[in-house]
Amino acid sequence: MGEARYRKRMSRSDPRLYVPASETAFAEGQTVPLPPGQAHYLGNVMRQGVGSAVCVFNERDGEWTAEIAALKKDKGSVLLYRCERTPAPTDGVELLFAPLKRDATELVIRMGTELGVTRFRPVVTERTNTHRLNLERLSLIATEAAEQCERLDIPEILPPESLRVVLAEWPDDRPLFVALERRPGDDVAVQAAALLIGPEGGFSEAEVELLRRHAAVHALSLGPLVLRAETAVCAGLSRLAARAEDAARG
């Protein structure tokens, strides 16, 4: 299991796994136990074995090249070689969204993770049709998306809350951009902290008025067409990212 051989084998096609931070920080030559789900994935899905190259990461320790040291059923461990990327938080926004049908909600979590969402906050609106979410499954989807898109952290997913409750507690100095159908965007040069996407069918008039009265809220135009909610999430996050890049360039 020499380092020279490991370097030769390591490639972008090798499995990349999120291993939660433990009491002991990652270090060269350290053997780290794998969570049962990751061990099962390596052995039964990826058909990997002892000696196979892997990459492991988390938000505290960064990203490390490693090699499978042991693997049996749902138990396993990896031997760490070196740190390839130091810890770096994802530079993105919080996403507030009205829960959708299961497949659409899962797509929102996957795309949002890939587009740099730092936290998902499901909000229940007057026209929200889905009120129950499997947070454990959604967290797994976010983890898988983070593994695939090479980010170092996993976005938090909060339990659903009423939109009115969330707005009542939202700080005035934390810019919240909202996609409002058929309404022009606000021409403001402020950095977005969060994005709110409403349900299929849009916000009610009462909710729109509530949003317009909040000091933190800014309208974000997504164009003249009416988009599906999951499409609006992708479009909104992309527009905010473009705004941030333009601001950074000055």
PDB file of C-alpha atoms in Angstrom:
ATOM      1  CA  MET A   1       0.000   0.000   0.000  1.00  0.00           C
ATOM      2  CA  GLY A   2       2.861   2.407  -0.795  1.00  0.00           C
ATOM      3  CA  GLU A   3       2.161   6.032  -1.531  1.00  0.00           C
ATOM      4  CA  ALA A   4       3.744   5.892  -4.991  1.00  0.00           C
ATOM      5  CA  ARG A   5       1.328   3.175  -6.111  1.00  0.00           C
ATOM      6  CA  TYR A   6      -1.582   5.058  -4.611  1.00  0.00           C
ATOM      7  CA  ARG A   7      -0.736   8.229  -6.498  1.00  0.00           C
ATOM      8  CA  LYS A   8      -0.668   6.323  -9.743  1.00  0.00           C
ATOM      9  CA  ARG A   9      -4.100   4.809  -9.153  1.00  0.00           C
ATOM     10  CA  MET A  10      -5.933   7.897  -7.884  1.00  0.00           C
ATOM     11  CA  SER A  11      -8.218   9.512 -10.473  1.00  0.00           C
ATOM     12  CA  ARG A  12     -11.446  11.486 -10.778  1.00  0.00           C
ATOM     13  CA  SER A  13     -13.308   8.212 -11.263  1.00  0.00           C
ATOM     14  CA  ASP A  14     -12.382   6.946  -7.793  1.00  0.00           C
ATOM     15  CA  PRO A  15     -15.217   7.011  -5.215  1.00  0.00           C
ATOM     16  CA  ARG A  16     -15.561  10.260  -3.262  1.00  0.00           C
ATOM     17  CA  LEU A  17     -17.196   9.834   0.143  1.00  0.00           C
ATOM     18  CA  TYR A  18     -18.405  12.143   2.878  1.00  0.00           C
ATOM     19  CA  VAL A  19     -17.140  10.917   6.248  1.00  0.00           C
ATOM     20  CA  PRO A  20     -18.527  13.020   9.118  1.00  0.00           C
ATOM     21  CA  ALA A  21     -16.001  14.697  11.390  1.00  0.00           C
ATOM     22  CA  SER A  22     -15.270  12.787  14.595  1.00  0.00           C
ATOM     23  CA  GLU A  23     -13.452  13.721  17.784  1.00  0.00           C
ATOM     24  CA  THR A  24     -10.127  13.046  16.079  1.00  0.00           C
ATOM     25  CA  ALA A  25      -9.046  15.254  13.174  1.00  0.00           C
ATOM     26  CA  PHE A  26      -7.803  13.622   9.959  1.00  0.00           C
ATOM     27  CA  ALA A  27      -4.031  13.111   9.772  1.00  0.00           C
ATOM     28  CA  GLU A  28      -1.555  11.369   7.468  1.00  0.00           C
ATOM     29  CA  GLY A  29      -1.302   7.651   8.191  1.00  0.00           C
ATOM     30  CA  GLN A  30      -4.487   7.620  10.268  1.00  0.00           C
ATOM     31  CA  THR A  31      -7.065   4.847   9.840  1.00  0.00           C
ATOM     32  CA  VAL A  32     -10.607   6.213   9.782  1.00  0.00           C
ATOM     33  CA  PRO A  33     -13.724   4.028  10.210  1.00  0.00           C
ATOM     34  CA  LEU A  34     -16.409   4.373   7.557  1.00  0.00           C
ATOM     35  CA  PRO A  35     -20.091   4.889   8.352  1.00  0.00           C
ATOM     36  CA  PRO A  36     -22.078   1.672   7.643  1.00  0.00           C
ATOM     37  CA  GLY A  37     -23.802   3.200   4.632  1.00  0.00           C
ATOM     38  CA  GLN A  38     -20.525   4.207   3.024  1.00  0.00           C
ATOM     39  CA  ALA A  39     -18.962   0.796   3.655  1.00  0.00           C
ATOM     40  CA  HIS A  40     -21.977  -0.901   2.053  1.00  0.00           C
ATOM     41  CA  TYR A  41     -21.779   1.478  -0.913  1.00  0.00           C
ATOM     42  CA  LEU A  42     -18.113   0.781  -1.539  1.00  0.00           C
ATOM     43  CA  GLY A  43     -18.335  -2.982  -1.271  1.00  0.00           C
ATOM     44  CA  ASN A  44     -21.744  -3.787  -2.742  1.00  0.00           C
ATOM     45  CA  VAL A  45     -22.462  -0.933  -5.147  1.00  0.00           C
ATOM     46  CA  MET A  46     -19.029   0.174  -6.349  1.00  0.00           C
ATOM     47  CA  ARG A  47     -17.526  -3.331  -6.002  1.00  0.00           C
ATOM     48  CA  GLN A  48     -14.372  -1.953  -4.396  1.00  0.00           C
ATOM     49  CA  GLY A  49     -12.045  -3.915  -2.143  1.00  0.00           C
ATOM     50  CA  VAL A  50      -9.095  -3.551   0.190  1.00  0.00           C
ATOM     51  CA  GLY A  51      -6.386  -1.487  -1.479  1.00  0.00           C
ATOM     52  CA  SER A  52      -8.760   0.470  -3.739  1.00  0.00           C
ATOM     53  CA  ALA A  53      -8.240   4.213  -3.941  1.00  0.00           C
ATOM     54  CA  VAL A  54     -10.897   6.513  -2.491  1.00  0.00           C
ATOM     55  CA  CYS A  55     -11.304  10.139  -1.545  1.00  0.00           C
ATOM     56  CA  VAL A  56     -12.891  11.193   1.749  1.00  0.00           C
ATOM     57  CA  PHE A  57     -13.919  14.631   2.943  1.00  0.00           C
ATOM     58  CA  ASN A  58     -15.852  16.693   5.442  1.00  0.00           C
ATOM     59  CA  GLU A  59     -16.302  20.366   6.269  1.00  0.00           C
ATOM     60  CA  ARG A  60     -13.754  20.361   9.126  1.00  0.00           C
ATOM     61  CA  ASP A  61     -10.911  18.228   7.765  1.00  0.00           C
ATOM     62  CA  GLY A  62     -11.067  19.038   4.055  1.00  0.00           C
ATOM     63  CA  GLU A  63     -10.513  16.450   1.338  1.00  0.00           C
ATOM     64  CA  TRP A  64      -8.063  13.553   1.612  1.00  0.00           C
ATOM     65  CA  THR A  65      -6.756  10.848  -0.672  1.00  0.00           C
ATOM     66  CA  ALA A  66      -7.018   7.439   0.960  1.00  0.00           C
ATOM     67  CA  GLU A  67      -7.042   3.713   0.428  1.00  0.00           C
ATOM     68  CA  ILE A  68      -9.494   1.117   1.675  1.00  0.00           C
ATOM     69  CA  ALA A  69      -7.843  -0.607   4.634  1.00  0.00           C
ATOM     70  CA  ALA A  70     -10.667  -2.985   5.578  1.00  0.00           C
ATOM     71  CA  LEU A  71     -14.083  -3.807   4.167  1.00  0.00           C
ATOM     72  CA  LYS A  72     -16.543  -6.442   5.342  1.00  0.00           C
ATOM     73  CA  LYS A  73     -20.318  -6.259   4.946  1.00  0.00           C
ATOM     74  CA  ASP A  74     -21.368  -2.893   6.418  1.00  0.00           C
ATOM     75  CA  LYS A  75     -18.070  -2.225   8.189  1.00  0.00           C
ATOM     76  CA  GLY A  76     -14.911  -0.732   6.805  1.00  0.00           C
ATOM     77  CA  SER A  77     -12.078   1.734   7.226  1.00  0.00           C
ATOM     78  CA  VAL A  78      -9.730   3.793   5.081  1.00  0.00           C
ATOM     79  CA  LEU A  79      -6.072   4.719   5.482  1.00  0.00           C
ATOM     80  CA  LEU A  80      -5.475   8.440   4.960  1.00  0.00           C
ATOM     81  CA  TYR A  81      -2.521   9.536   2.816  1.00  0.00           C
ATOM     82  CA  ARG A  82      -2.586  13.298   2.391  1.00  0.00           C
ATOM     83  CA  CYS A  83      -4.810  16.352   2.414  1.00  0.00           C
ATOM     84  CA  GLU A  84      -5.611  17.516  -1.111  1.00  0.00           C
ATOM     85  CA  ARG A  85      -7.936  20.421  -0.216  1.00  0.00           C
ATOM     86  CA  THR A  86      -8.106  22.375   3.016  1.00  0.00           C
ATOM     87  CA  PRO A  87     -11.502  23.160   4.567  1.00  0.00           C
ATOM     88  CA  ALA A  88     -13.447  25.886   2.745  1.00  0.00           C
ATOM     89  CA  PRO A  89     -17.124  26.721   3.345  1.00  0.00           C
ATOM     90  CA  THR A  90     -19.337  26.912   0.276  1.00  0.00           C
ATOM     91  CA  ASP A  91     -20.011  30.503  -0.775  1.00  0.00           C
ATOM     92  CA  GLY A  92     -23.733  30.441  -1.485  1.00  0.00           C
ATOM     93  CA  VAL A  93     -27.153  31.446  -0.220  1.00  0.00           C
ATOM     94  CA  GLU A  94     -29.867  29.925   1.918  1.00  0.00           C
ATOM     95  CA  LEU A  95     -32.808  28.562  -0.061  1.00  0.00           C
ATOM     96  CA  LEU A  96     -36.363  28.933   1.201  1.00  0.00           C
ATOM     97  CA  PHE A  97     -38.821  26.903  -0.846  1.00  0.00           C
ATOM     98  CA  ALA A  98     -42.367  25.612  -0.648  1.00  0.00           C
ATOM     99  CA  PRO A  99     -42.278  21.783  -0.498  1.00  0.00           C
ATOM    100  CA  LEU A 100     -43.325  20.090  -3.735  1.00  0.00           C
ATOM    101  CA  LYS A 101     -44.179  16.529  -4.692  1.00  0.00           C
ATOM    102  CA  ARG A 102     -41.523  14.033  -3.650  1.00  0.00           C
ATOM    103  CA  ASP A 103     -39.560  13.825  -6.912  1.00  0.00           C
ATOM    104  CA  ALA A 104     -39.616  17.595  -7.419  1.00  0.00           C
ATOM    105  CA  THR A 105     -38.500  18.270  -3.851  1.00  0.00           C
ATOM    106  CA  GLU A 106     -35.649  15.799  -4.201  1.00  0.00           C
ATOM    107  CA  LEU A 107     -34.613  17.522  -7.433  1.00  0.00           C
ATOM    108  CA  VAL A 108     -34.587  20.875  -5.633  1.00  0.00           C
ATOM    109  CA  ILE A 109     -32.281  19.445  -2.957  1.00  0.00           C
ATOM    110  CA  ARG A 110     -29.947  17.902  -5.521  1.00  0.00           C
ATOM    111  CA  MET A 111     -29.735  20.945  -7.797  1.00  0.00           C
ATOM    112  CA  GLY A 112     -29.530  23.345  -4.875  1.00  0.00           C
ATOM    113  CA  THR A 113     -26.611  21.436  -3.366  1.00  0.00           C
ATOM    114  CA  GLU A 114     -24.797  21.491  -6.697  1.00  0.00           C
ATOM    115  CA  LEU A 115     -25.449  25.237  -7.043  1.00  0.00           C
ATOM    116  CA  GLY A 116     -24.018  26.068  -3.642  1.00  0.00           C
ATOM    117  CA  VAL A 117     -27.024  26.336  -1.330  1.00  0.00           C
ATOM    118  CA  THR A 118     -25.764  26.545   2.246  1.00  0.00           C
ATOM    119  CA  ARG A 119     -29.066  25.717   3.958  1.00  0.00           C
ATOM    120  CA  PHE A 120     -32.492  24.518   2.829  1.00  0.00           C
ATOM    121  CA  ARG A 121     -35.484  25.955   4.690  1.00  0.00           C
ATOM    122  CA  PRO A 122     -38.850  24.464   3.590  1.00  0.00           C
ATOM    123  CA  VAL A 123     -41.669  26.986   4.111  1.00  0.00           C
ATOM    124  CA  VAL A 124     -45.380  26.197   4.146  1.00  0.00           C
ATOM    125  CA  THR A 125     -47.430  28.702   2.150  1.00  0.00           C
ATOM    126  CA  GLU A 126     -51.182  29.013   1.592  1.00  0.00           C
ATOM    127  CA  ARG A 127     -50.913  27.050  -1.662  1.00  0.00           C
ATOM    128  CA  THR A 128     -48.431  24.427  -0.513  1.00  0.00           C
ATOM    129  CA  ASN A 129     -49.835  20.961  -1.276  1.00  0.00           C
ATOM    130  CA  THR A 130     -47.157  18.894   0.470  1.00  0.00           C
ATOM    131  CA  HIS A 131     -46.537  19.274   4.192  1.00  0.00           C
ATOM    132  CA  ARG A 132     -44.602  16.099   5.044  1.00  0.00           C
ATOM    133  CA  LEU A 133     -40.934  15.670   4.197  1.00  0.00           C
ATOM    134  CA  ASN A 134     -38.551  12.771   4.758  1.00  0.00           C
ATOM    135  CA  LEU A 135     -35.659  14.839   6.088  1.00  0.00           C
ATOM    136  CA  GLU A 136     -33.381  11.805   6.458  1.00  0.00           C
ATOM    137  CA  ARG A 137     -33.781  10.900   2.797  1.00  0.00           C
ATOM    138  CA  LEU A 138     -33.338  14.515   1.694  1.00  0.00           C
ATOM    139  CA  SER A 139     -30.132  14.740   3.724  1.00  0.00           C
ATOM    140  CA  LEU A 140     -28.861  11.597   1.998  1.00  0.00           C
ATOM    141  CA  ILE A 141     -29.619  13.151  -1.394  1.00  0.00           C
ATOM    142  CA  ALA A 142     -27.756  16.319  -0.403  1.00  0.00           C
ATOM    143  CA  THR A 143     -24.787  14.219   0.705  1.00  0.00           C
ATOM    144  CA  GLU A 144     -24.710  12.301  -2.570  1.00  0.00           C
ATOM    145  CA  ALA A 145     -24.902  15.548  -4.537  1.00  0.00           C
ATOM    146  CA  ALA A 146     -22.032  17.042  -2.518  1.00  0.00           C
ATOM    147  CA  GLU A 147     -19.916  13.951  -3.187  1.00  0.00           C
ATOM    148  CA  GLN A 148     -20.544  14.252  -6.920  1.00  0.00           C
ATOM    149  CA  CYS A 149     -20.060  18.012  -7.307  1.00  0.00           C
ATOM    150  CA  GLU A 150     -16.876  18.124  -5.196  1.00  0.00           C
ATOM    151  CA  ARG A 151     -18.018  20.554  -2.530  1.00  0.00           C
ATOM    152  CA  LEU A 152     -16.589  20.001   0.942  1.00  0.00           C
ATOM    153  CA  ASP A 153     -19.653  20.565   3.098  1.00  0.00           C
ATOM    154  CA  ILE A 154     -23.213  19.267   3.274  1.00  0.00           C
ATOM    155  CA  PRO A 155     -26.048  21.814   3.351  1.00  0.00           C
ATOM    156  CA  GLU A 156     -28.335  21.744   6.382  1.00  0.00           C
ATOM    157  CA  ILE A 157     -32.018  20.882   5.809  1.00  0.00           C
ATOM    158  CA  LEU A 158     -34.418  22.368   8.349  1.00  0.00           C
ATOM    159  CA  PRO A 159     -37.908  21.098   9.233  1.00  0.00           C
ATOM    160  CA  PRO A 160     -40.800  22.885   7.478  1.00  0.00           C
ATOM    161  CA  GLU A 161     -42.113  26.115   8.997  1.00  0.00           C
ATOM    162  CA  SER A 162     -44.905  28.505   8.121  1.00  0.00           C
ATOM    163  CA  LEU A 163     -43.841  31.262   5.746  1.00  0.00           C
ATOM    164  CA  ARG A 164     -45.486  33.818   8.014  1.00  0.00           C
ATOM    165  CA  VAL A 165     -43.510  32.585  11.014  1.00  0.00           C
ATOM    166  CA  VAL A 166     -40.249  32.637   9.069  1.00  0.00           C
ATOM    167  CA  LEU A 167     -40.861  36.174   7.814  1.00  0.00           C
ATOM    168  CA  ALA A 168     -41.821  37.381  11.283  1.00  0.00           C
ATOM    169  CA  GLU A 169     -38.426  36.247  12.581  1.00  0.00           C
ATOM    170  CA  TRP A 170     -36.372  37.228   9.509  1.00  0.00           C
ATOM    171  CA  PRO A 171     -33.863  40.057  10.233  1.00  0.00           C
ATOM    172  CA  ASP A 172     -34.386  43.290   8.305  1.00  0.00           C
ATOM    173  CA  ASP A 173     -30.676  43.450   7.461  1.00  0.00           C
ATOM    174  CA  ARG A 174     -30.485  39.973   5.862  1.00  0.00           C
ATOM    175  CA  PRO A 175     -31.409  40.449   2.153  1.00  0.00           C
ATOM    176  CA  LEU A 176     -34.011  37.916   1.002  1.00  0.00           C
ATOM    177  CA  PHE A 177     -34.624  37.790  -2.745  1.00  0.00           C
ATOM    178  CA  VAL A 178     -38.015  36.481  -3.839  1.00  0.00           C
ATOM    179  CA  ALA A 179     -39.165  35.296  -7.261  1.00  0.00           C
ATOM    180  CA  LEU A 180     -42.545  36.961  -7.790  1.00  0.00           C
ATOM    181  CA  GLU A 181     -44.383  36.061 -10.992  1.00  0.00           C
ATOM    182  CA  ARG A 182     -44.949  38.876 -13.493  1.00  0.00           C
ATOM    183  CA  ARG A 183     -43.276  41.434 -11.260  1.00  0.00           C
ATOM    184  CA  PRO A 184     -40.071  43.254 -12.240  1.00  0.00           C
ATOM    185  CA  GLY A 185     -36.968  42.705 -10.180  1.00  0.00           C
ATOM    186  CA  ASP A 186     -35.660  45.340  -7.808  1.00  0.00           C
ATOM    187  CA  ASP A 187     -32.633  47.214  -9.133  1.00  0.00           C
ATOM    188  CA  VAL A 188     -30.591  47.053  -5.933  1.00  0.00           C
ATOM    189  CA  ALA A 189     -26.874  46.552  -5.464  1.00  0.00           C
ATOM    190  CA  VAL A 190     -27.015  44.342  -2.383  1.00  0.00           C
ATOM    191  CA  GLN A 191     -25.598  40.886  -1.806  1.00  0.00           C
ATOM    192  CA  ALA A 192     -28.301  38.244  -1.417  1.00  0.00           C
ATOM    193  CA  ALA A 193     -28.279  36.165   1.747  1.00  0.00           C
ATOM    194  CA  ALA A 194     -31.198  33.954   0.743  1.00  0.00           C
ATOM    195  CA  LEU A 195     -33.630  33.107  -2.052  1.00  0.00           C
ATOM    196  CA  LEU A 196     -37.319  32.310  -1.664  1.00  0.00           C
ATOM    197  CA  ILE A 197     -39.208  30.288  -4.271  1.00  0.00           C
ATOM    198  CA  GLY A 198     -42.956  29.835  -3.859  1.00  0.00           C
ATOM    199  CA  PRO A 199     -45.229  26.874  -4.585  1.00  0.00           C
ATOM    200  CA  GLU A 200     -46.823  25.760  -7.844  1.00  0.00           C
ATOM    201  CA  GLY A 201     -49.507  28.360  -8.431  1.00  0.00           C
ATOM    202  CA  GLY A 202     -47.462  31.096  -6.775  1.00  0.00           C
ATOM    203  CA  PHE A 203     -47.942  33.061  -3.592  1.00  0.00           C
ATOM    204  CA  SER A 204     -51.367  34.259  -2.518  1.00  0.00           C
ATOM    205  CA  GLU A 205     -52.090  37.983  -2.724  1.00  0.00           C
ATOM    206  CA  ALA A 206     -51.912  38.210   1.063  1.00  0.00           C
ATOM    207  CA  GLU A 207     -48.467  36.583   1.031  1.00  0.00           C
ATOM    208  CA  VAL A 208     -47.267  38.887  -1.732  1.00  0.00           C
ATOM    209  CA  GLU A 209     -48.345  41.899   0.303  1.00  0.00           C
ATOM    210  CA  LEU A 210     -46.622  40.466   3.375  1.00  0.00           C
ATOM    211  CA  LEU A 211     -43.424  40.016   1.396  1.00  0.00           C
ATOM    212  CA  ARG A 212     -43.562  43.488  -0.128  1.00  0.00           C
ATOM    213  CA  ARG A 213     -43.860  45.075   3.326  1.00  0.00           C
ATOM    214  CA  HIS A 214     -40.808  43.286   4.741  1.00  0.00           C
ATOM    215  CA  ALA A 215     -37.672  45.442   4.797  1.00  0.00           C
ATOM    216  CA  ALA A 216     -35.363  42.537   3.901  1.00  0.00           C
ATOM    217  CA  VAL A 217     -37.287  41.412   0.801  1.00  0.00           C
ATOM    218  CA  HIS A 218     -36.209  42.250  -2.746  1.00  0.00           C
ATOM    219  CA  ALA A 219     -38.021  41.062  -5.881  1.00  0.00           C
ATOM    220  CA  LEU A 220     -35.992  38.916  -8.313  1.00  0.00           C
ATOM    221  CA  SER A 221     -37.158  38.625 -11.914  1.00  0.00           C
ATOM    222  CA  LEU A 222     -36.805  35.222 -13.583  1.00  0.00           C
ATOM    223  CA  GLY A 223     -37.979  36.427 -16.971  1.00  0.00           C
ATOM    224  CA  PRO A 224     -41.375  36.740 -18.680  1.00  0.00           C
ATOM    225  CA  LEU A 225     -42.293  33.035 -18.659  1.00  0.00           C
ATOM    226  CA  VAL A 226     -44.017  31.129 -15.864  1.00  0.00           C
ATOM    227  CA  LEU A 227     -41.630  28.452 -14.595  1.00  0.00           C
ATOM    228  CA  ARG A 228     -42.176  25.263 -12.695  1.00  0.00           C
ATOM    229  CA  ALA A 229     -41.073  25.654  -9.096  1.00  0.00           C
ATOM    230  CA  GLU A 230     -38.037  23.400  -9.429  1.00  0.00           C
ATOM    231  CA  THR A 231     -36.994  25.238 -12.604  1.00  0.00           C
ATOM    232  CA  ALA A 232     -37.408  28.548 -10.796  1.00  0.00           C
ATOM    233  CA  VAL A 233     -35.038  27.335  -8.076  1.00  0.00           C
ATOM    234  CA  CYS A 234     -32.319  26.628 -10.619  1.00  0.00           C
ATOM    235  CA  ALA A 235     -32.917  29.904 -12.487  1.00  0.00           C
ATOM    236  CA  GLY A 236     -33.020  31.967  -9.302  1.00  0.00           C
ATOM    237  CA  LEU A 237     -29.836  30.510  -7.850  1.00  0.00           C
ATOM    238  CA  SER A 238     -28.055  31.001 -11.171  1.00  0.00           C
ATOM    239  CA  ARG A 239     -29.128  34.644 -11.359  1.00  0.00           C
ATOM    240  CA  LEU A 240     -27.985  35.360  -7.827  1.00  0.00           C
ATOM    241  CA  ALA A 241     -24.635  33.696  -8.543  1.00  0.00           C
ATOM    242  CA  ALA A 242     -24.231  35.849 -11.656  1.00  0.00           C
ATOM    243  CA  ARG A 243     -25.059  38.972  -9.635  1.00  0.00           C
ATOM    244  CA  ALA A 244     -22.446  38.030  -7.049  1.00  0.00           C
ATOM    245  CA  GLU A 245     -19.808  37.493  -9.748  1.00  0.00           C
ATOM    246  CA  ASP A 246     -20.604  40.850 -11.342  1.00  0.00           C
ATOM    247  CA  ALA A 247     -20.321  42.569  -7.961  1.00  0.00           C
ATOM    248  CA  ALA A 248     -16.988  40.873  -7.277  1.00  0.00           C
ATOM    249  CA  ARG A 249     -15.610  42.122 -10.600  1.00  0.00           C
ATOM    250  CA  GLY A 250     -16.769  45.618  -9.694  1.00  0.00           C
TER     251      GLY A 250
END
